[in-house]
Coordinates of N, CA and C and ligand atoms in Angstrom, one line a residue:
X1 N 111.2 0.3 -79.8 CA 111.6 0.1 -78.5 C 113.2 0.5 -78.5
X2 N 113.7 0.4 -79.7 CA 115.4 0.9 -79.7 C 115.6 2.2 -79.0
X3 N 114.7 3.0 -78.8 CA 115.0 4.4 -78.1 C 114.7 4.2 -76.6
X4 N 114.1 3.1 -76.3 CA 113.9 2.9 -74.6 C 114.8 2.0 -74.1
X5 N 115.9 2.2 -73.1 CA 116.8 1.3 -72.6 C 116.1 0.7 -71.8
X6 N 117.1 -0.3 -71.1 CA 116.7 -1.2 -70.2 C 116.2 -0.6 -68.9
X7 N 117.1 0.3 -68.4 CA 116.6 1.1 -67.1 C 115.4 1.9 -67.4
X8 N 115.3 2.4 -68.5 CA 114.1 3.3 -68.7 C 113.0 2.6 -68.7
X9 N 112.9 1.1 -69.2 CA 111.8 0.2 -69.3 C 111.5 -0.5 -67.8
X10 N 112.4 -0.8 -67.0 CA 112.4 -1.1 -65.6 C 111.7 0.0 -64.8
X11 N 112.1 1.1 -65.0 CA 111.5 2.1 -64.5 C 110.0 2.6 -64.8
X12 N 109.8 2.4 -65.8 CA 108.4 2.5 -66.6 C 107.6 1.3 -65.8
X13 N 108.0 0.0 -65.7 CA 107.3 -1.0 -64.9 C 106.9 -0.7 -63.4
X14 N 108.1 0.0 -62.9 CA 108.3 0.4 -61.5 C 107.0 1.3 -61.2
X15 N 106.6 2.3 -62.0 CA 106.0 3.4 -62.0 C 104.3 2.8 -62.1
X16 N 104.3 1.9 -63.2 CA 102.9 1.2 -63.5 C 102.7 0.4 -62.1
X17 N 103.6 -0.3 -61.6 CA 103.4 -1.1 -60.5 C 103.1 -0.5 -59.2
X18 N 103.4 1.0 -59.2 CA 103.2 2.0 -57.9 C 101.8 2.2 -58.2
X19 N 101.5 2.5 -59.5 CA 100.2 3.2 -59.3 C 99.2 2.2 -59.4
X20 N 99.6 0.7 -59.5 CA 98.3 -0.2 -59.4 C 98.4 -0.4 -58.0
X21 N 99.3 -0.5 -57.3 CA 99.3 -0.5 -55.6 C 98.1 0.6 -55.2
X22 N 98.4 1.7 -55.7 CA 97.5 2.8 -55.2 C 96.0 2.4 -55.5
X23 N 95.7 2.0 -57.0 CA 94.5 1.7 -57.5 C 93.8 0.8 -56.7
X24 N 94.7 -0.6 -56.3 CA 94.0 -1.5 -55.9 C 93.7 -1.5 -54.3
X25 N 94.1 -0.5 -53.8 CA 93.8 -0.2 -52.3 C 92.4 0.0 -52.3
X26 N 91.5 0.3 -53.2 CA 90.1 0.6 -53.2 C 89.4 -0.6 -54.3
X27 N 90.2 -1.7 -54.3 CA 89.6 -2.5 -55.4 C 90.2 -4.1 -55.2
X28 N 89.3 -4.8 -54.5 CA 89.7 -6.1 -54.4 C 89.5 -7.3 -55.2
X29 N 88.5 -6.8 -56.0 CA 87.9 -7.6 -57.2 C 89.1 -8.2 -58.3
X30 N 89.2 -9.2 -58.3 CA 90.1 -9.9 -59.4 C 90.1 -9.6 -60.6
X31 N 88.9 -9.6 -61.1 CA 88.4 -9.3 -62.6 C 88.8 -7.8 -62.6
X32 N 88.4 -6.9 -62.0 CA 88.5 -5.5 -61.9 C 90.0 -5.2 -62.1
X33 N 90.6 -5.9 -61.0 CA 92.2 -5.7 -61.2 C 93.0 -6.3 -62.4
X34 N 92.5 -7.6 -63.0 CA 92.8 -7.8 -64.1 C 92.7 -7.0 -65.5
X35 N 91.5 -6.1 -65.5 CA 91.1 -5.4 -66.5 C 92.1 -4.1 -66.3
X36 N 92.3 -3.7 -65.0 CA 93.2 -2.5 -64.8 C 94.5 -2.5 -65.1
X37 N 95.2 -3.9 -64.8 CA 96.3 -4.2 -65.2 C 96.4 -4.2 -66.8
X38 N 95.8 -4.9 -67.7 CA 95.6 -5.0 -68.9 C 95.6 -3.7 -69.3
X39 N 94.6 -2.8 -69.1 CA 94.4 -1.3 -69.9 C 95.7 -0.5 -69.6
X40 N 96.3 -0.5 -68.3 CA 97.4 0.4 -67.9 C 98.7 -0.1 -68.7
X41 N 98.9 -1.5 -68.9 CA 100.2 -2.0 -69.4 C 100.1 -1.9 -71.1
X42 N 98.8 -2.1 -71.4 CA 98.5 -1.9 -72.9 C 98.9 -0.6 -73.6
X43 N 98.3 0.5 -72.6 CA 98.3 1.8 -73.2 C 99.8 2.6 -73.0
X44 N 100.6 1.8 -71.8 CA 101.8 2.4 -71.5 C 103.0 1.8 -72.3
X45 N 103.0 0.6 -72.8 CA 104.0 -0.2 -73.4 C 103.7 -0.1 -75.0
X46 N 104.7 0.6 -75.6 CA 104.4 0.6 -76.9 C 104.6 -1.0 -77.6
X47 N 105.6 -1.8 -77.2 CA 105.9 -3.1 -77.8 C 104.6 -4.0 -77.3
X48 N 103.7 -3.9 -76.8 CA 102.6 -4.9 -76.6 C 101.5 -4.4 -77.5
X49 N 101.3 -5.7 -78.3 CA 100.3 -5.7 -79.3 C 98.8 -6.5 -78.8
X50 N 98.8 -7.2 -77.9 CA 98.0 -8.0 -77.2 C 98.4 -8.0 -75.8
X51 N 97.4 -7.9 -74.9 CA 97.8 -7.8 -73.5 C 96.7 -8.2 -72.7
X52 N 96.6 -9.7 -71.9 CA 95.3 -9.9 -71.3 C 95.6 -11.4 -70.5
X53 N 94.5 -11.5 -69.9 CA 94.5 -12.6 -69.0 C 93.9 -13.9 -69.6
X54 N 94.4 -15.0 -69.3 CA 93.4 -16.3 -69.4 C 93.1 -16.7 -68.0
X55 N 92.3 -17.3 -67.6 CA 91.9 -18.0 -66.3 C 91.5 -19.2 -66.6
X56 N 92.1 -20.2 -65.6 CA 91.9 -21.5 -65.5 C 90.5 -21.8 -64.8
X57 N 89.6 -22.4 -65.6 CA 88.3 -22.7 -65.2 C 88.1 -24.0 -65.7
X58 N 87.8 -24.9 -64.8 CA 87.3 -26.4 -64.9 C 88.1 -27.1 -66.4
X59 N 89.2 -26.9 -66.0 CA 90.4 -27.4 -66.7 C 90.5 -26.9 -68.3
X60 N 90.0 -25.8 -68.7 CA 90.3 -25.0 -69.7 C 90.9 -23.6 -69.4
X61 N 91.4 -23.1 -70.4 CA 91.6 -21.6 -70.1 C 90.8 -20.7 -70.9
X62 N 90.2 -19.8 -70.1 CA 89.1 -19.0 -70.9 C 89.5 -17.5 -71.0
X63 N 89.5 -16.9 -72.0 CA 89.8 -15.5 -71.9 C 89.4 -14.5 -71.1
X64 N 90.0 -13.7 -70.2 CA 89.7 -12.9 -69.1 C 89.5 -11.5 -69.6
X65 N 89.9 -10.4 -68.9 CA 90.0 -9.1 -69.3 C 91.3 -9.0 -70.2
X66 N 91.1 -8.2 -71.5 CA 92.1 -8.0 -72.1 C 92.1 -6.7 -73.1
X67 N 93.2 -6.3 -73.5 CA 93.3 -5.1 -74.5 C 94.2 -5.6 -76.0
X68 N 93.4 -5.1 -76.9 CA 94.1 -5.5 -78.3 C 93.0 -6.2 -79.2
X69 N 93.5 -6.6 -80.5 CA 92.5 -7.3 -81.2 C 91.5 -8.8 -80.6
X70 N 90.7 -9.0 -81.0 CA 89.7 -10.2 -80.6 C 90.9 -11.4 -80.8
X71 N 90.9 -12.2 -79.6 CA 91.7 -13.3 -79.3 C 90.8 -14.6 -79.3
X72 N 91.7 -15.5 -79.1 CA 91.0 -17.0 -79.0 C 90.1 -17.0 -77.6
X73 N 88.9 -17.2 -77.4 CA 88.3 -17.2 -76.4 C 88.4 -18.4 -75.3
X74 N 88.9 -19.5 -76.0 CA 89.2 -20.8 -74.9 C 90.2 -21.6 -75.5
X75 N 91.5 -21.8 -74.9 CA 92.4 -22.6 -74.9 C 92.1 -23.7 -74.3
X76 N 92.1 -24.9 -75.3 CA 91.6 -26.6 -74.8 C 93.0 -27.3 -74.1
X77 N 94.2 -26.7 -74.6 CA 95.2 -27.3 -74.6 C 95.5 -28.6 -75.1
X78 N 96.4 -29.4 -74.9 CA 97.5 -29.2 -74.4 C 98.7 -28.2 -74.7
X79 N 98.3 -28.0 -76.2 CA 99.3 -27.1 -76.9 C 99.4 -25.5 -76.6
X80 N 100.3 -24.5 -76.7 CA 100.3 -23.4 -76.6 C 101.2 -22.9 -75.2
X81 N 101.5 -21.9 -75.7 CA 102.4 -21.1 -74.7 C 101.9 -20.8 -73.3
X82 N 100.8 -20.6 -73.3 CA 99.7 -20.5 -72.2 C 99.6 -21.8 -71.0
X83 N 99.4 -22.6 -71.8 CA 99.3 -23.9 -71.3 C 100.6 -24.5 -70.8
X84 N 101.6 -24.3 -71.5 CA 102.9 -24.6 -71.1 C 103.3 -23.8 -69.7
X85 N 102.8 -22.5 -69.7 CA 103.1 -21.6 -68.5 C 102.2 -22.3 -67.4
X86 N 101.2 -22.5 -67.6 CA 100.2 -23.3 -66.6 C 100.9 -24.5 -66.1
X87 N 101.5 -25.6 -66.9 CA 102.0 -26.5 -66.5 C 103.5 -26.5 -66.0
X88 N 103.9 -25.7 -66.4 CA 105.7 -25.4 -65.9 C 105.4 -24.6 -64.7
X89 N 104.4 -23.7 -64.5 CA 104.5 -22.8 -63.2 C 105.6 -21.5 -63.3
X90 N 106.0 -21.3 -64.3 CA 107.0 -20.6 -64.3 C 106.5 -19.4 -65.8
X91 N 107.2 -18.4 -65.7 CA 106.9 -17.4 -66.9 C 107.9 -18.1 -68.0
X92 N 107.4 -17.7 -69.1 CA 107.9 -18.2 -70.6 C 108.2 -16.9 -71.5
X93 N 109.4 -16.7 -72.0 CA 109.5 -15.6 -73.1 C 109.7 -16.7 -74.3
X94 N 109.1 -16.0 -75.4 CA 109.0 -16.6 -76.8 C 109.6 -15.8 -77.7
X95 N 110.6 -15.9 -78.2 CA 111.3 -14.6 -78.9 C 110.7 -14.9 -80.5
X96 N 110.3 -16.1 -80.8 CA 109.6 -16.0 -82.3 C 108.7 -17.2 -82.1
X97 N 107.5 -16.8 -82.2 CA 106.3 -17.7 -82.0 C 106.4 -18.7 -83.1
X98 N 106.8 -18.4 -84.4 CA 106.7 -19.4 -85.4 C 107.5 -20.6 -85.1
X99 N 108.6 -20.8 -84.4 CA 109.8 -21.3 -83.9 C 109.1 -22.1 -82.7
X100 N 108.3 -21.9 -82.2 CA 107.7 -22.4 -80.9 C 106.6 -23.5 -81.4
X101 N 106.9 -24.7 -80.9 CA 106.1 -26.0 -81.3 C 105.0 -25.9 -80.4
X102 N 103.8 -26.0 -81.5 CA 102.5 -26.0 -80.6 C 101.9 -24.8 -80.4
X103 N 102.6 -23.5 -80.7 CA 102.1 -22.2 -80.6 C 100.7 -22.1 -81.2
X104 N 99.9 -21.4 -80.5 CA 98.6 -21.2 -80.7 C 98.1 -19.8 -81.2
X105 N 98.2 -19.7 -82.6 CA 97.8 -18.5 -83.2 C 96.4 -17.8 -83.1
X106 N 96.3 -16.6 -82.6 CA 95.2 -16.1 -82.3 C 95.1 -14.9 -83.4
X107 N 96.3 -14.4 -83.7 CA 96.4 -13.1 -84.7 C 97.4 -13.4 -85.2
X108 N 97.7 -13.2 -86.7 CA 98.8 -13.6 -87.4 C 99.8 -12.5 -87.2
X109 N 99.5 -11.4 -86.9 CA 100.5 -10.2 -86.8 C 101.2 -10.7 -85.3
X110 N 101.0 -11.3 -84.7 CA 101.9 -11.8 -83.1 C 103.2 -12.3 -84.0
X111 N 104.2 -11.8 -83.2 CA 105.7 -12.4 -83.4 C 106.4 -12.8 -82.4
X112 N 106.1 -12.0 -81.2 CA 106.9 -12.7 -80.0 C 106.0 -12.4 -78.6
X113 N 106.3 -13.5 -77.8 CA 105.3 -13.2 -76.9 C 105.9 -13.6 -75.3
X114 N 105.0 -13.2 -74.1 CA 105.9 -13.6 -72.8 C 104.4 -13.7 -72.1
X115 N 104.3 -15.1 -71.3 CA 103.5 -15.6 -70.4 C 104.0 -15.7 -69.2
X116 N 103.1 -15.2 -68.0 CA 103.4 -14.9 -66.8 C 102.1 -15.5 -65.8
X117 N 102.8 -16.6 -64.9 CA 101.7 -17.0 -64.2 C 101.1 -16.2 -63.2
X118 N 99.8 -16.5 -62.9 CA 99.0 -15.9 -61.8 C 98.8 -16.9 -60.6
X119 N 99.5 -16.8 -59.6 CA 99.5 -17.6 -58.6 C 98.5 -17.3 -57.4
X120 N 97.9 -18.4 -56.8 CA 97.2 -18.1 -55.6 C 98.3 -18.1 -54.5
X121 N 98.0 -17.5 -53.3 CA 98.6 -17.4 -52.1 C 99.1 -19.1 -51.7
X122 N 98.5 -19.8 -52.2 CA 98.8 -21.3 -51.6 C 100.0 -21.8 -52.9
X123 N 99.9 -20.9 -54.1 CA 101.1 -21.2 -55.1 C 100.3 -22.0 -56.4
X124 N 99.1 -22.2 -56.3 CA 98.4 -22.9 -57.5 C 98.4 -21.8 -58.6
X125 N 98.5 -22.0 -60.0 CA 98.3 -21.3 -60.9 C 97.0 -21.4 -61.3
X126 N 96.2 -20.1 -61.4 CA 94.9 -20.1 -61.4 C 94.5 -19.1 -62.7
X127 N 95.4 -18.6 -63.3 CA 95.5 -17.7 -64.6 C 97.0 -17.6 -65.2
X128 N 96.9 -16.8 -66.3 CA 98.2 -16.6 -67.0 C 97.9 -15.0 -67.3
X129 N 98.7 -14.2 -67.2 CA 98.9 -13.0 -68.1 C 99.9 -13.1 -69.3
X130 N 99.3 -12.9 -70.6 CA 99.7 -13.3 -71.8 C 100.0 -11.8 -72.5
X131 N 101.2 -11.7 -73.1 CA 101.4 -10.5 -73.8 C 102.3 -10.7 -75.0
X132 N 101.3 -10.5 -76.2 CA 101.9 -10.6 -77.7 C 102.5 -9.2 -78.2
X133 N 103.6 -9.4 -79.0 CA 104.0 -8.0 -79.7 C 104.0 -8.4 -81.4
X134 N 103.9 -7.4 -81.7 CA 104.1 -7.6 -83.7 C 105.4 -7.5 -83.8
X135 N 106.3 -7.3 -82.8 CA 107.8 -7.2 -83.4 C 108.4 -8.6 -82.7
X136 N 109.5 -9.1 -83.6 CA 110.2 -10.4 -83.0 C 111.2 -9.9 -82.0
X137 N 111.1 -11.1 -81.1 CA 112.0 -10.8 -80.0 C 111.9 -9.5 -79.1
X138 N 110.7 -9.3 -78.7 CA 110.2 -7.9 -78.0 C 110.7 -7.9 -76.4
X139 N 110.8 -9.2 -76.0 CA 110.6 -9.1 -74.5 C 112.0 -9.7 -73.8
X140 N 112.3 -9.1 -72.9 CA 113.5 -9.5 -72.4 C 113.2 -9.9 -70.7
X141 N 114.4 -10.2 -70.0 CA 114.2 -10.3 -68.3 C 113.8 -9.0 -67.9
X142 N 114.0 -7.8 -68.1 CA 113.3 -6.7 -67.8 C 111.7 -7.0 -67.8
X143 N 111.3 -7.1 -68.8 CA 109.8 -7.4 -68.7 C 109.4 -8.4 -68.1
X144 N 110.1 -9.7 -68.0 CA 109.6 -10.6 -67.1 C 109.5 -10.3 -65.8
X145 N 110.5 -9.5 -65.1 CA 110.8 -9.0 -63.9 C 109.5 -8.2 -63.8
X146 N 109.4 -7.3 -64.5 CA 108.4 -6.3 -64.3 C 107.0 -6.7 -64.2
X147 N 106.9 -7.7 -65.1 CA 105.5 -8.4 -65.1 C 105.1 -8.9 -63.9
X148 N 106.0 -10.0 -63.5 CA 105.9 -10.8 -62.5 C 105.5 -9.8 -61.2
X149 N 106.0 -8.9 -61.0 CA 105.9 -8.1 -59.9 C 104.5 -7.5 -59.9
X150 N 103.9 -7.2 -61.1 CA 102.7 -6.7 -61.3 C 101.6 -7.5 -61.0
X151 N 101.9 -9.0 -61.9 CA 101.0 -9.8 -61.6 C 100.7 -10.2 -60.3
X152 N 101.8 -10.2 -59.5 CA 101.6 -10.5 -58.1 C 100.7 -9.8 -57.5
X153 N 100.3 -8.5 -58.0 CA 99.4 -7.9 -57.2 C 97.9 -8.3 -57.4
X154 N 97.5 -8.7 -58.3 CA 96.3 -9.1 -58.8 C 95.4 -10.1 -57.6
X155 N 96.1 -11.0 -56.8 CA 95.3 -11.5 -56.0 C 96.0 -11.3 -54.5
X156 N 96.5 -10.3 -54.3 CA 97.3 -10.0 -53.1 C 95.9 -9.3 -52.4
X157 N 95.7 -9.5 -51.1 CA 94.7 -9.1 -50.1 C 95.3 -7.8 -49.3
Ligands
LIG1 N1 99.5 -17.6 -78.5 C1 98.8 -18.1 -77.0 C2 97.4 -18.2 -77.5 C3 96.7 -16.9 -76.7 S1 97.0 -15.5 -77.9 O1 98.3 -15.2 -78.2 C4 96.1 -14.3 -77.3 C5 99.3 -19.5 -77.0 O2 100.1 -20.2 -77.5 O3 99.0 -20.1 -75.7

């Protein structure tokens, strides 16, 4: 990522967002949209090692569409970054997963992480987008802003 400036990264997020707006005009299904988001982000962002969704179903977080190595299928809580995001209802950037108390390790290669809530129109968090990097401190406010704008498209009608 050293060769990508914050402005270049923001522009890349904008392009992905605009592409998703076009793609979603013909596809309202949330699972299909989550699959499209994870595929596009994962293959366009070199600092993404695992890219995917967990859905809140009957009090547990179940893995949804994702790209990357095999991940934990169910997060029971209460520990972990994904659950902290559900409970806090805000995005979380973890620069060093080893320093995060209660971090749930699905793959030893993950070094840093960002989790963004997926909210219904009423505001309830129904899923999260989780992105792991195999590089420490890989995520910035540019990633947060870009991912929040993209995730808002998933349940938009
Ligand atoms: N690290 C997450 C678990 C999911 S994996 O990173 C794919 C957590 O602490 O909730």
